[in-house]
PDB file of C-alpha atoms in Angstrom:
ATOM      1  CA  MET D   1      71.427 106.309  87.147  1.00 43.00           C
ATOM      2  CA  ASP D   2      72.791 107.567  83.833  1.00 48.00           C
ATOM      3  CA  TRP D   3      76.520 107.443  84.591  1.00 47.00           C
ATOM      4  CA  LYS D   4      77.658 108.971  81.305  1.00 49.00           C
ATOM      5  CA  THR D   5      75.348 111.963  81.637  1.00 52.00           C
ATOM      6  CA  SER D   6      76.316 112.459  85.262  1.00 53.00           C
ATOM      7  CA  ALA D   7      80.004 112.199  84.450  1.00 50.00           C
ATOM      8  CA  LYS D   8      79.718 114.749  81.667  1.00 49.00           C
ATOM      9  CA  LYS D   9      77.929 117.197  83.958  1.00 47.00           C
ATOM     10  CA  GLY D  10      80.260 116.591  86.876  1.00 45.00           C
ATOM     11  CA  GLU D  11      77.352 115.684  89.155  1.00 48.00           C
ATOM     12  CA  LEU D  12      78.562 112.385  90.606  1.00 50.00           C
ATOM     13  CA  HIS D  13      78.479 112.224  94.383  1.00 45.00           C
ATOM     14  CA  ALA D  14      82.105 111.171  94.608  1.00 46.00           C
ATOM     15  CA  LYS D  15      82.293 111.611  98.383  1.00 46.00           C
ATOM     16  CA  LYS D  16      81.472 107.898  98.775  1.00 50.00           C
ATOM     17  CA  PHE D  17      84.956 107.041  97.562  1.00 53.00           C
ATOM     18  CA  GLU D  18      87.926 107.333  99.876  1.00 58.00           C
ATOM     19  CA  LEU D  19      91.246 107.253  98.041  1.00 67.00           C
ATOM     20  CA  GLU D  20      94.806 107.623  99.270  1.00 67.00           C
ATOM     21  CA  ARG D  21      95.138 111.394  99.335  1.00 67.00           C
ATOM     22  CA  ASP D  22      98.919 111.498  99.285  1.00 75.00           C
ATOM     23  CA  MET D  23      99.187 109.525  96.019  1.00 88.00           C
ATOM     24  CA  PRO D  24      98.025 110.309  92.477  1.00 94.00           C
ATOM     25  CA  LEU D  25      95.597 107.976  90.728  1.00 95.00           C
ATOM     26  CA  MET D  26      96.466 106.575  87.298  1.00 96.00           C
ATOM     27  CA  LEU D  27      93.693 104.928  85.282  1.00 97.00           C
ATOM     28  CA  VAL D  28      94.842 102.287  82.786  1.00 97.00           C
ATOM     29  CA  VAL D  29      91.753 101.741  80.640  1.00 96.00           C
ATOM     30  CA  ASP D  30      91.329  99.047  77.988  1.00 93.00           C
ATOM     31  CA  ILE D  31      89.436 100.583  75.044  1.00 91.00           C
ATOM     32  CA  SER D  32      90.034  97.684  72.637  1.00 86.00           C
ATOM     33  CA  ARG D  33      87.292  96.547  70.276  1.00 75.00           C
ATOM     34  CA  SER D  34      86.496  93.438  72.312  1.00 72.00           C
ATOM     35  CA  GLY D  35      84.867  95.820  74.792  1.00 59.00           C
ATOM     36  CA  ARG D  36      81.932  96.181  72.419  1.00 60.00           C
ATOM     37  CA  LEU D  37      80.635  92.776  73.507  1.00 63.00           C
ATOM     38  CA  GLY D  38      77.431  93.028  75.500  1.00 52.00           C
ATOM     39  CA  THR D  39      74.425  90.725  75.818  1.00 62.00           C
ATOM     40  CA  ARG D  40      72.616  92.354  78.743  1.00 62.00           C
ATOM     41  CA  GLY D  41      71.594  95.711  77.315  1.00 68.00           C
ATOM     42  CA  THR D  42      74.997  97.344  77.630  1.00 75.00           C
ATOM     43  CA  ASP D  43      78.517  96.434  76.573  1.00 82.00           C
ATOM     44  CA  LYS D  44      81.785  96.058  78.441  1.00 86.00           C
ATOM     45  CA  ARG D  45      83.185  99.294  77.040  1.00 87.00           C
ATOM     46  CA  ALA D  46      80.258 101.253  78.519  1.00 88.00           C
ATOM     47  CA  VAL D  47      80.821  99.703  81.946  1.00 89.00           C
ATOM     48  CA  LEU D  48      84.555 100.469  81.730  1.00 90.00           C
ATOM     49  CA  GLU D  49      83.780 104.064  80.767  1.00 91.00           C
ATOM     50  CA  ASP D  50      81.347 104.435  83.654  1.00 89.00           C
ATOM     51  CA  ALA D  51      83.759 102.990  86.202  1.00 91.00           C
ATOM     52  CA  ALA D  52      86.724 105.055  85.013  1.00 94.00           C
ATOM     53  CA  SER D  53      84.594 108.216  84.972  1.00 92.00           C
ATOM     54  CA  VAL D  54      83.439 107.595  88.532  1.00 90.00           C
ATOM     55  CA  LEU D  55      87.021 107.170  89.718  1.00 92.00           C
ATOM     56  CA  ALA D  56      88.344 110.208  87.847  1.00 93.00           C
ATOM     57  CA  LEU D  57      85.651 112.462  89.286  1.00 91.00           C
ATOM     58  CA  ALA D  58      86.018 110.950  92.748  1.00 88.00           C
ATOM     59  CA  ALA D  59      89.727 111.749  92.657  1.00 90.00           C
ATOM     60  CA  ALA D  60      89.066 115.346  91.604  1.00 90.00           C
ATOM     61  CA  HIS D  61      86.471 115.702  94.365  1.00 87.00           C
ATOM     62  CA  SER D  62      89.093 114.561  96.879  1.00 87.00           C
ATOM     63  CA  ASN D  63      91.808 116.872  95.492  1.00 90.00           C
ATOM     64  CA  ILE D  64      93.781 113.910  94.164  1.00 92.00           C
ATOM     65  CA  ARG D  65      95.726 114.195  90.931  1.00 94.00           C
ATOM     66  CA  VAL D  66      94.437 111.802  88.286  1.00 96.00           C
ATOM     67  CA  GLY D  67      95.786 110.681  84.918  1.00 97.00           C
ATOM     68  CA  ALA D  68      94.989 108.018  82.349  1.00 97.00           C
ATOM     69  CA  VAL D  69      96.578 105.625  79.889  1.00 97.00           C
ATOM     70  CA  LEU D  70      94.141 104.414  77.224  1.00 96.00           C
ATOM     71  CA  ILE D  71      95.203 101.149  75.620  1.00 93.00           C
ATOM     72  CA  SER D  72      94.287  98.537  73.011  1.00 91.00           C
ATOM     73  CA  ASP D  73      97.161  96.419  71.691  1.00 89.00           C
ATOM     74  CA  ARG D  74      99.218  99.583  72.040  1.00 92.00           C
ATOM     75  CA  VAL D  75      99.216 102.794  74.027  1.00 95.00           C
ATOM     76  CA  GLU D  76      96.482 104.920  72.454  1.00 95.00           C
ATOM     77  CA  ARG D  77      96.598 107.998  74.686  1.00 95.00           C
ATOM     78  CA  VAL D  78      98.577 109.148  77.720  1.00 96.00           C
ATOM     79  CA  ILE D  79      97.209 111.843  80.034  1.00 96.00           C
ATOM     80  CA  PRO D  80      99.640 112.720  82.868  1.00 95.00           C
ATOM     81  CA  PRO D  81      98.180 113.117  86.379  1.00 95.00           C
ATOM     82  CA  ARG D  82      96.921 116.574  87.281  1.00 95.00           C
ATOM     83  CA  GLY D  83      94.482 117.996  89.780  1.00 94.00           C
ATOM     84  CA  GLY D  84      91.171 119.746  89.354  1.00 94.00           C
ATOM     85  CA  SER D  85      87.697 118.927  88.142  1.00 93.00           C
ATOM     86  CA  ARG D  86      88.345 120.380  84.687  1.00 95.00           C
ATOM     87  CA  HIS D  87      91.217 117.941  84.150  1.00 97.00           C
ATOM     88  CA  ALA D  88      89.087 115.034  85.380  1.00 96.00           C
ATOM     89  CA  MET D  89      86.308 116.024  82.993  1.00 95.00           C
ATOM     90  CA  MET D  90      88.832 116.142  80.154  1.00 97.00           C
ATOM     91  CA  ILE D  91      89.806 112.548  80.956  1.00 97.00           C
ATOM     92  CA  VAL D  92      86.132 111.535  80.908  1.00 95.00           C
ATOM     93  CA  ASP D  93      85.604 113.281  77.574  1.00 94.00           C
ATOM     94  CA  GLU D  94      88.694 111.680  76.019  1.00 95.00           C
ATOM     95  CA  LEU D  95      87.561 108.264  77.211  1.00 93.00           C
ATOM     96  CA  LEU D  96      84.020 108.608  75.895  1.00 91.00           C
ATOM     97  CA  LYS D  97      85.124 109.660  72.417  1.00 91.00           C
ATOM     98  CA  ALA D  98      88.195 107.415  72.067  1.00 86.00           C
ATOM     99  CA  GLU D  99      88.319 104.974  69.156  1.00 89.00           C
ATOM    100  CA  PRO D 100      91.216 102.498  69.187  1.00 87.00           C
ATOM    101  CA  ALA D 101      93.738 102.471  66.363  1.00 85.00           C
ATOM    102  CA  GLY D 102      94.844  99.003  67.435  1.00 80.00           C
ATOM    103  CA  SER D 103      92.814  95.990  66.347  1.00 75.00           C
ATOM    104  CA  ALA D 104      93.536  93.669  69.278  1.00 81.00           C
ATOM    105  CA  THR D 105      94.126  93.625  73.043  1.00 86.00           C
ATOM    106  CA  ASP D 106      97.524  93.579  74.733  1.00 91.00           C
ATOM    107  CA  LEU D 107      97.766  94.945  78.266  1.00 94.00           C
ATOM    108  CA  THR D 108     101.551  94.792  78.560  1.00 96.00           C
ATOM    109  CA  PRO D 109     102.387  98.025  76.649  1.00 94.00           C
ATOM    110  CA  GLY D 110      99.915 100.018  78.733  1.00 94.00           C
ATOM    111  CA  LEU D 111     101.044  98.565  82.045  1.00 96.00           C
ATOM    112  CA  GLU D 112     104.659  99.286  81.182  1.00 96.00           C
ATOM    113  CA  ALA D 113     103.795 102.825  80.034  1.00 95.00           C
ATOM    114  CA  ALA D 114     102.039 103.546  83.327  1.00 95.00           C
ATOM    115  CA  GLY D 115     105.086 102.319  85.230  1.00 94.00           C
ATOM    116  CA  ARG D 116     107.397 104.566  83.230  1.00 93.00           C
ATOM    117  CA  LEU D 117     105.156 107.590  83.654  1.00 92.00           C
ATOM    118  CA  LEU D 118     104.847 107.281  87.418  1.00 93.00           C
ATOM    119  CA  GLY D 119     107.799 108.201  89.568  1.00 84.00           C
ATOM    120  CA  SER D 120     106.905 107.868  93.234  1.00 88.00           C
ATOM    121  CA  ARG D 121     104.328 105.417  94.541  1.00 91.00           C
ATOM    122  CA  ALA D 122     100.838 105.889  93.118  1.00 94.00           C
ATOM    123  CA  MET D 123      97.434 104.251  92.959  1.00 93.00           C
ATOM    124  CA  VAL D 124      96.850 102.505  89.641  1.00 95.00           C
ATOM    125  CA  ALA D 125      93.433 101.236  88.578  1.00 95.00           C
ATOM    126  CA  VAL D 126      93.636  98.804  85.655  1.00 97.00           C
ATOM    127  CA  LEU D 127      90.231  98.516  83.976  1.00 96.00           C
ATOM    128  CA  SER D 128      89.843  95.713  81.425  1.00 95.00           C
ATOM    129  CA  ASP D 129      88.225  92.377  80.714  1.00 92.00           C
ATOM    130  CA  PHE D 130      91.765  90.968  81.062  1.00 94.00           C
ATOM    131  CA  ILE D 131      91.161  88.702  78.075  1.00 89.00           C
ATOM    132  CA  ALA D 132      94.587  89.309  76.605  1.00 88.00           C
ATOM    133  CA  PRO D 133      97.947  87.643  75.924  1.00 86.00           C
ATOM    134  CA  ASP D 134     100.217  86.972  78.885  1.00 90.00           C
ATOM    135  CA  PHE D 135     100.348  90.104  81.037  1.00 95.00           C
ATOM    136  CA  LYS D 136     101.468  88.407  84.254  1.00 96.00           C
ATOM    137  CA  ASP D 137     104.999  89.837  84.387  1.00 97.00           C
ATOM    138  CA  ALA D 138     103.964  93.387  83.485  1.00 97.00           C
ATOM    139  CA  LEU D 139     101.136  93.406  86.031  1.00 98.00           C
ATOM    140  CA  GLY D 140     103.384  91.981  88.732  1.00 97.00           C
ATOM    141  CA  ALA D 141     106.099  94.546  88.062  1.00 97.00           C
ATOM    142  CA  LEU D 142     103.598  97.403  88.308  1.00 97.00           C
ATOM    143  CA  ALA D 143     102.037  96.010  91.496  1.00 96.00           C
ATOM    144  CA  SER D 144     105.464  95.679  93.127  1.00 96.00           C
ATOM    145  CA  ARG D 145     105.965  99.458  92.924  1.00 95.00           C
ATOM    146  CA  HIS D 146     102.452 100.864  93.158  1.00 95.00           C
ATOM    147  CA  ASP D 147      99.091 100.313  94.849  1.00 92.00           C
ATOM    148  CA  VAL D 148      97.331  98.533  91.998  1.00 94.00           C
ATOM    149  CA  ARG D 149      93.630  97.675  91.789  1.00 93.00           C
ATOM    150  CA  ALA D 150      92.424  95.374  89.021  1.00 95.00           C
ATOM    151  CA  ILE D 151      88.885  96.152  87.879  1.00 94.00           C
ATOM    152  CA  ARG D 152      87.584  93.401  85.639  1.00 93.00           C
ATOM    153  CA  VAL D 153      84.504  93.773  83.449  1.00 90.00           C
ATOM    154  CA  THR D 154      82.944  90.680  81.884  1.00 86.00           C
ATOM    155  CA  ASP D 155      79.801  89.663  80.044  1.00 81.00           C
ATOM    156  CA  PRO D 156      77.995  86.464  81.091  1.00 80.00           C
ATOM    157  CA  VAL D 157      78.169  84.939  77.621  1.00 75.00           C
ATOM    158  CA  GLU D 158      81.976  84.799  77.664  1.00 76.00           C
ATOM    159  CA  MET D 159      82.150  83.245  81.130  1.00 70.00           C
ATOM    160  CA  GLY D 160      79.596  80.445  81.106  1.00 68.00           C
ATOM    161  CA  PRO D 161      78.854  77.361  78.976  1.00 70.00           C
ATOM    162  CA  LEU D 162      77.493  77.913  75.485  1.00 67.00           C
ATOM    163  CA  PRO D 163      73.804  77.043  75.052  1.00 67.00           C
ATOM    164  CA  ASP D 164      72.760  74.508  72.430  1.00 64.00           C
ATOM    165  CA  VAL D 165      71.183  76.809  69.831  1.00 64.00           C
ATOM    166  CA  GLY D 166      72.512  75.187  66.666  1.00 68.00           C
ATOM    167  CA  LEU D 167      74.702  77.148  64.271  1.00 66.00           C
ATOM    168  CA  LEU D 168      75.753  80.429  65.824  1.00 61.00           C
ATOM    169  CA  PRO D 169      77.549  83.211  63.912  1.00 59.00           C
ATOM    170  CA  VAL D 170      80.501  84.328  65.996  1.00 61.00           C
ATOM    171  CA  VAL D 171      82.081  87.687  65.187  1.00 52.00           C
ATOM    172  CA  ASP D 172      85.596  88.432  66.385  1.00 57.00           C
ATOM    173  CA  ALA D 173      85.212  91.972  67.754  1.00 49.00           C
ATOM    174  CA  GLU D 174      88.880  92.709  67.168  1.00 52.00           C
ATOM    175  CA  THR D 175      89.315  91.409  63.608  1.00 57.00           C
ATOM    176  CA  GLY D 176      85.756  91.636  62.316  1.00 53.00           C
ATOM    177  CA  ALA D 177      85.961  88.053  61.038  1.00 64.00           C
ATOM    178  CA  THR D 178      82.817  85.926  61.277  1.00 66.00           C
ATOM    179  CA  ARG D 179      82.693  82.165  61.564  1.00 68.00           C
ATOM    180  CA  MET D 180      79.904  79.704  62.248  1.00 72.00           C
ATOM    181  CA  PHE D 181      80.092  77.723  65.459  1.00 69.00           C
ATOM    182  CA  ASP D 182      77.982  74.596  65.872  1.00 72.00           C
ATOM    183  CA  THR D 183      76.709  74.832  69.440  1.00 70.00           C
ATOM    184  CA  SER D 184      74.826  71.552  69.002  1.00 74.00           C
ATOM    185  CA  SER D 185      78.166  69.754  68.866  1.00 75.00           C
ATOM    186  CA  ARG D 186      78.985  68.320  72.271  1.00 78.00           C
ATOM    187  CA  ALA D 187      82.657  68.190  71.338  1.00 79.00           C
ATOM    188  CA  GLY D 188      82.570  71.812  70.196  1.00 76.00           C
ATOM    189  CA  ARG D 189      80.956  72.980  73.432  1.00 75.00           C
ATOM    190  CA  ALA D 190      83.470  70.981  75.440  1.00 80.00           C
ATOM    191  CA  GLU D 191      86.336  72.532  73.492  1.00 78.00           C
ATOM    192  CA  ALA D 192      84.956  76.028  74.086  1.00 76.00           C
ATOM    193  CA  ALA D 193      84.505  75.337  77.803  1.00 80.00           C
ATOM    194  CA  ALA D 194      88.068  74.034  78.070  1.00 84.00           C
ATOM    195  CA  ALA D 195      89.391  77.163  76.347  1.00 80.00           C
ATOM    196  CA  VAL D 196      87.504  79.385  78.809  1.00 83.00           C
ATOM    197  CA  ALA D 197      88.841  77.350  81.733  1.00 87.00           C
ATOM    198  CA  ARG D 198      92.424  77.711  80.496  1.00 89.00           C
ATOM    199  CA  ARG D 199      91.971  81.433  79.943  1.00 88.00           C
ATOM    200  CA  GLU D 200      90.475  81.983  83.389  1.00 90.00           C
ATOM    201  CA  ALA D 201      93.200  79.932  85.062  1.00 94.00           C
ATOM    202  CA  ALA D 202      95.833  82.145  83.429  1.00 94.00           C
ATOM    203  CA  VAL D 203      94.028  85.334  84.503  1.00 94.00           C
ATOM    204  CA  GLU D 204      93.663  84.104  88.080  1.00 96.00           C
ATOM    205  CA  ASP D 205      97.329  83.100  88.132  1.00 96.00           C
ATOM    206  CA  ALA D 206      98.351  86.609  87.038  1.00 97.00           C
ATOM    207  CA  PHE D 207      96.212  88.209  89.759  1.00 96.00           C
ATOM    208  CA  ARG D 208      97.533  85.810  92.377  1.00 97.00           C
ATOM    209  CA  ALA D 209     101.157  86.417  91.406  1.00 97.00           C
ATOM    210  CA  ALA D 210     100.609  90.180  91.687  1.00 96.00           C
ATOM    211  CA  ARG D 211      98.749  89.687  94.996  1.00 95.00           C
ATOM    212  CA  LEU D 212      95.635  91.358  93.640  1.00 95.00           C
ATOM    213  CA  ASP D 213      92.024  90.704  94.558  1.00 91.00           C
ATOM    214  CA  PRO D 214      90.164  91.944  91.466  1.00 92.00           C
ATOM    215  CA  ILE D 215      87.026  94.046  91.640  1.00 91.00           C
ATOM    216  CA  SER D 216      84.501  92.280  89.408  1.00 89.00           C
ATOM    217  CA  LEU D 217      81.975  94.222  87.343  1.00 89.00           C
ATOM    218  CA  SER D 218      79.510  92.889  84.792  1.00 85.00           C
ATOM    219  CA  THR D 219      77.347  94.100  81.957  1.00 82.00           C
ATOM    220  CA  GLU D 220      74.464  92.892  84.149  1.00 81.00           C
ATOM    221  CA  GLY D 221      74.868  95.595  86.811  1.00 73.00           C
ATOM    222  CA  THR D 222      76.068  99.109  87.697  1.00 61.00           C
ATOM    223  CA  PRO D 223      79.611  99.609  88.982  1.00 58.00           C
ATOM    224  CA  LEU D 224      79.180 101.959  91.935  1.00 64.00           C
ATOM    225  CA  GLU D 225      78.694  99.456  94.753  1.00 67.00           C
ATOM    226  CA  SER D 226      81.597  97.220  93.740  1.00 69.00           C
ATOM    227  CA  LEU D 227      83.903 100.180  93.194  1.00 74.00           C
ATOM    228  CA  GLU D 228      83.042 101.663  96.557  1.00 67.00           C
ATOM    229  CA  ARG D 229      83.951  98.395  98.266  1.00 64.00           C
ATOM    230  CA  GLY D 230      87.180  98.161  96.312  1.00 66.00           C
ATOM    231  CA  PHE D 231      88.402 101.668  97.060  1.00 66.00           C
ATOM    232  CA  HIS D 232      87.246 102.057 100.645  1.00 59.00           C
ATOM    233  CA  PRO D 233      90.232 101.958 103.029  1.00 50.00           C
ATOM    234  CA  LYS D 234      90.631  99.149 105.527  1.00 43.00           C
ATOM    235  CA  GLN D 235      90.788  99.589 109.278  1.00 40.00           C
ATOM    236  CA  ASN D 236      93.510 101.761 110.811  1.00 41.00           C
ATOM    237  CA  GLY D 237      93.748 103.772 107.589  1.00 42.00           C
ATOM    238  CA  ARG D 238      95.632 101.041 105.756  1.00 38.00           C
ATOM    239  CA  SER D 239      95.135 100.649 102.030  1.00 37.00           C
ATOM    240  CA  LEU D 240      93.976  97.450 100.369  1.00 33.00           C
ATOM    241  CA  ALA D 241      97.489  96.811  99.109  1.00 33.00           C
ATOM    242  CA  GLN D 242      98.924  97.216 102.612  1.00 35.00           C
ATOM    243  CA  GLU D 243      96.321  94.850 104.028  1.00 32.00           C
ATOM    244  CA  ARG D 244      97.459  92.119 101.628  1.00 32.00           C
ATOM    245  CA  LEU D 245     101.085  92.317 102.743  1.00 28.00           C
TER     246      LEU D 245
END
């Protein structure tokens, strides 16, 4: 399914998603340059766009107010929650055409901005690869006041061990700098694996502290099935956040 085309035309069958109807939905979407990484035919940014578009249109279909905070290493765009399909389509359009002014990734400003913007309890979907400086406190503070869902998009190459392919040009998506990495070096591969392990431990610690069970998406697959599981209410009408308490 072509998610971008469907989102633009407003043709998504959003009835599969059941959201909390008495709360608005705020989308906090990471549009930083690192999202342009993709080794499976699509990149992380495209998956984030698809997932956020699905949720925005699902909310409009269910008469739920929806807003968005687009972030990089700063707050790029704030769209307050409103109802209606036209507003949801505006969010989709803004997301698809957004180009970050910031050159890096920092989730904290966006998480804090969402908290300031929201008054009463709301649903907040944070969509990112979560490869960012320490965001544990900001995520925990937001989750203590709102029903937060973490939607994490990754690419296999940044999660697994590096293959031995000799010298590999590595481009930093956020700075544009290129350096050569010797993948034939056992020590180099071990160092890279240790860095990934440390990064993932920090991400898992932040999710655990905020009592979040992240929804995992990948550049290898489409987001609909995982999103539907993540936003379907539990038994007795209780939300995912309530079930974790």
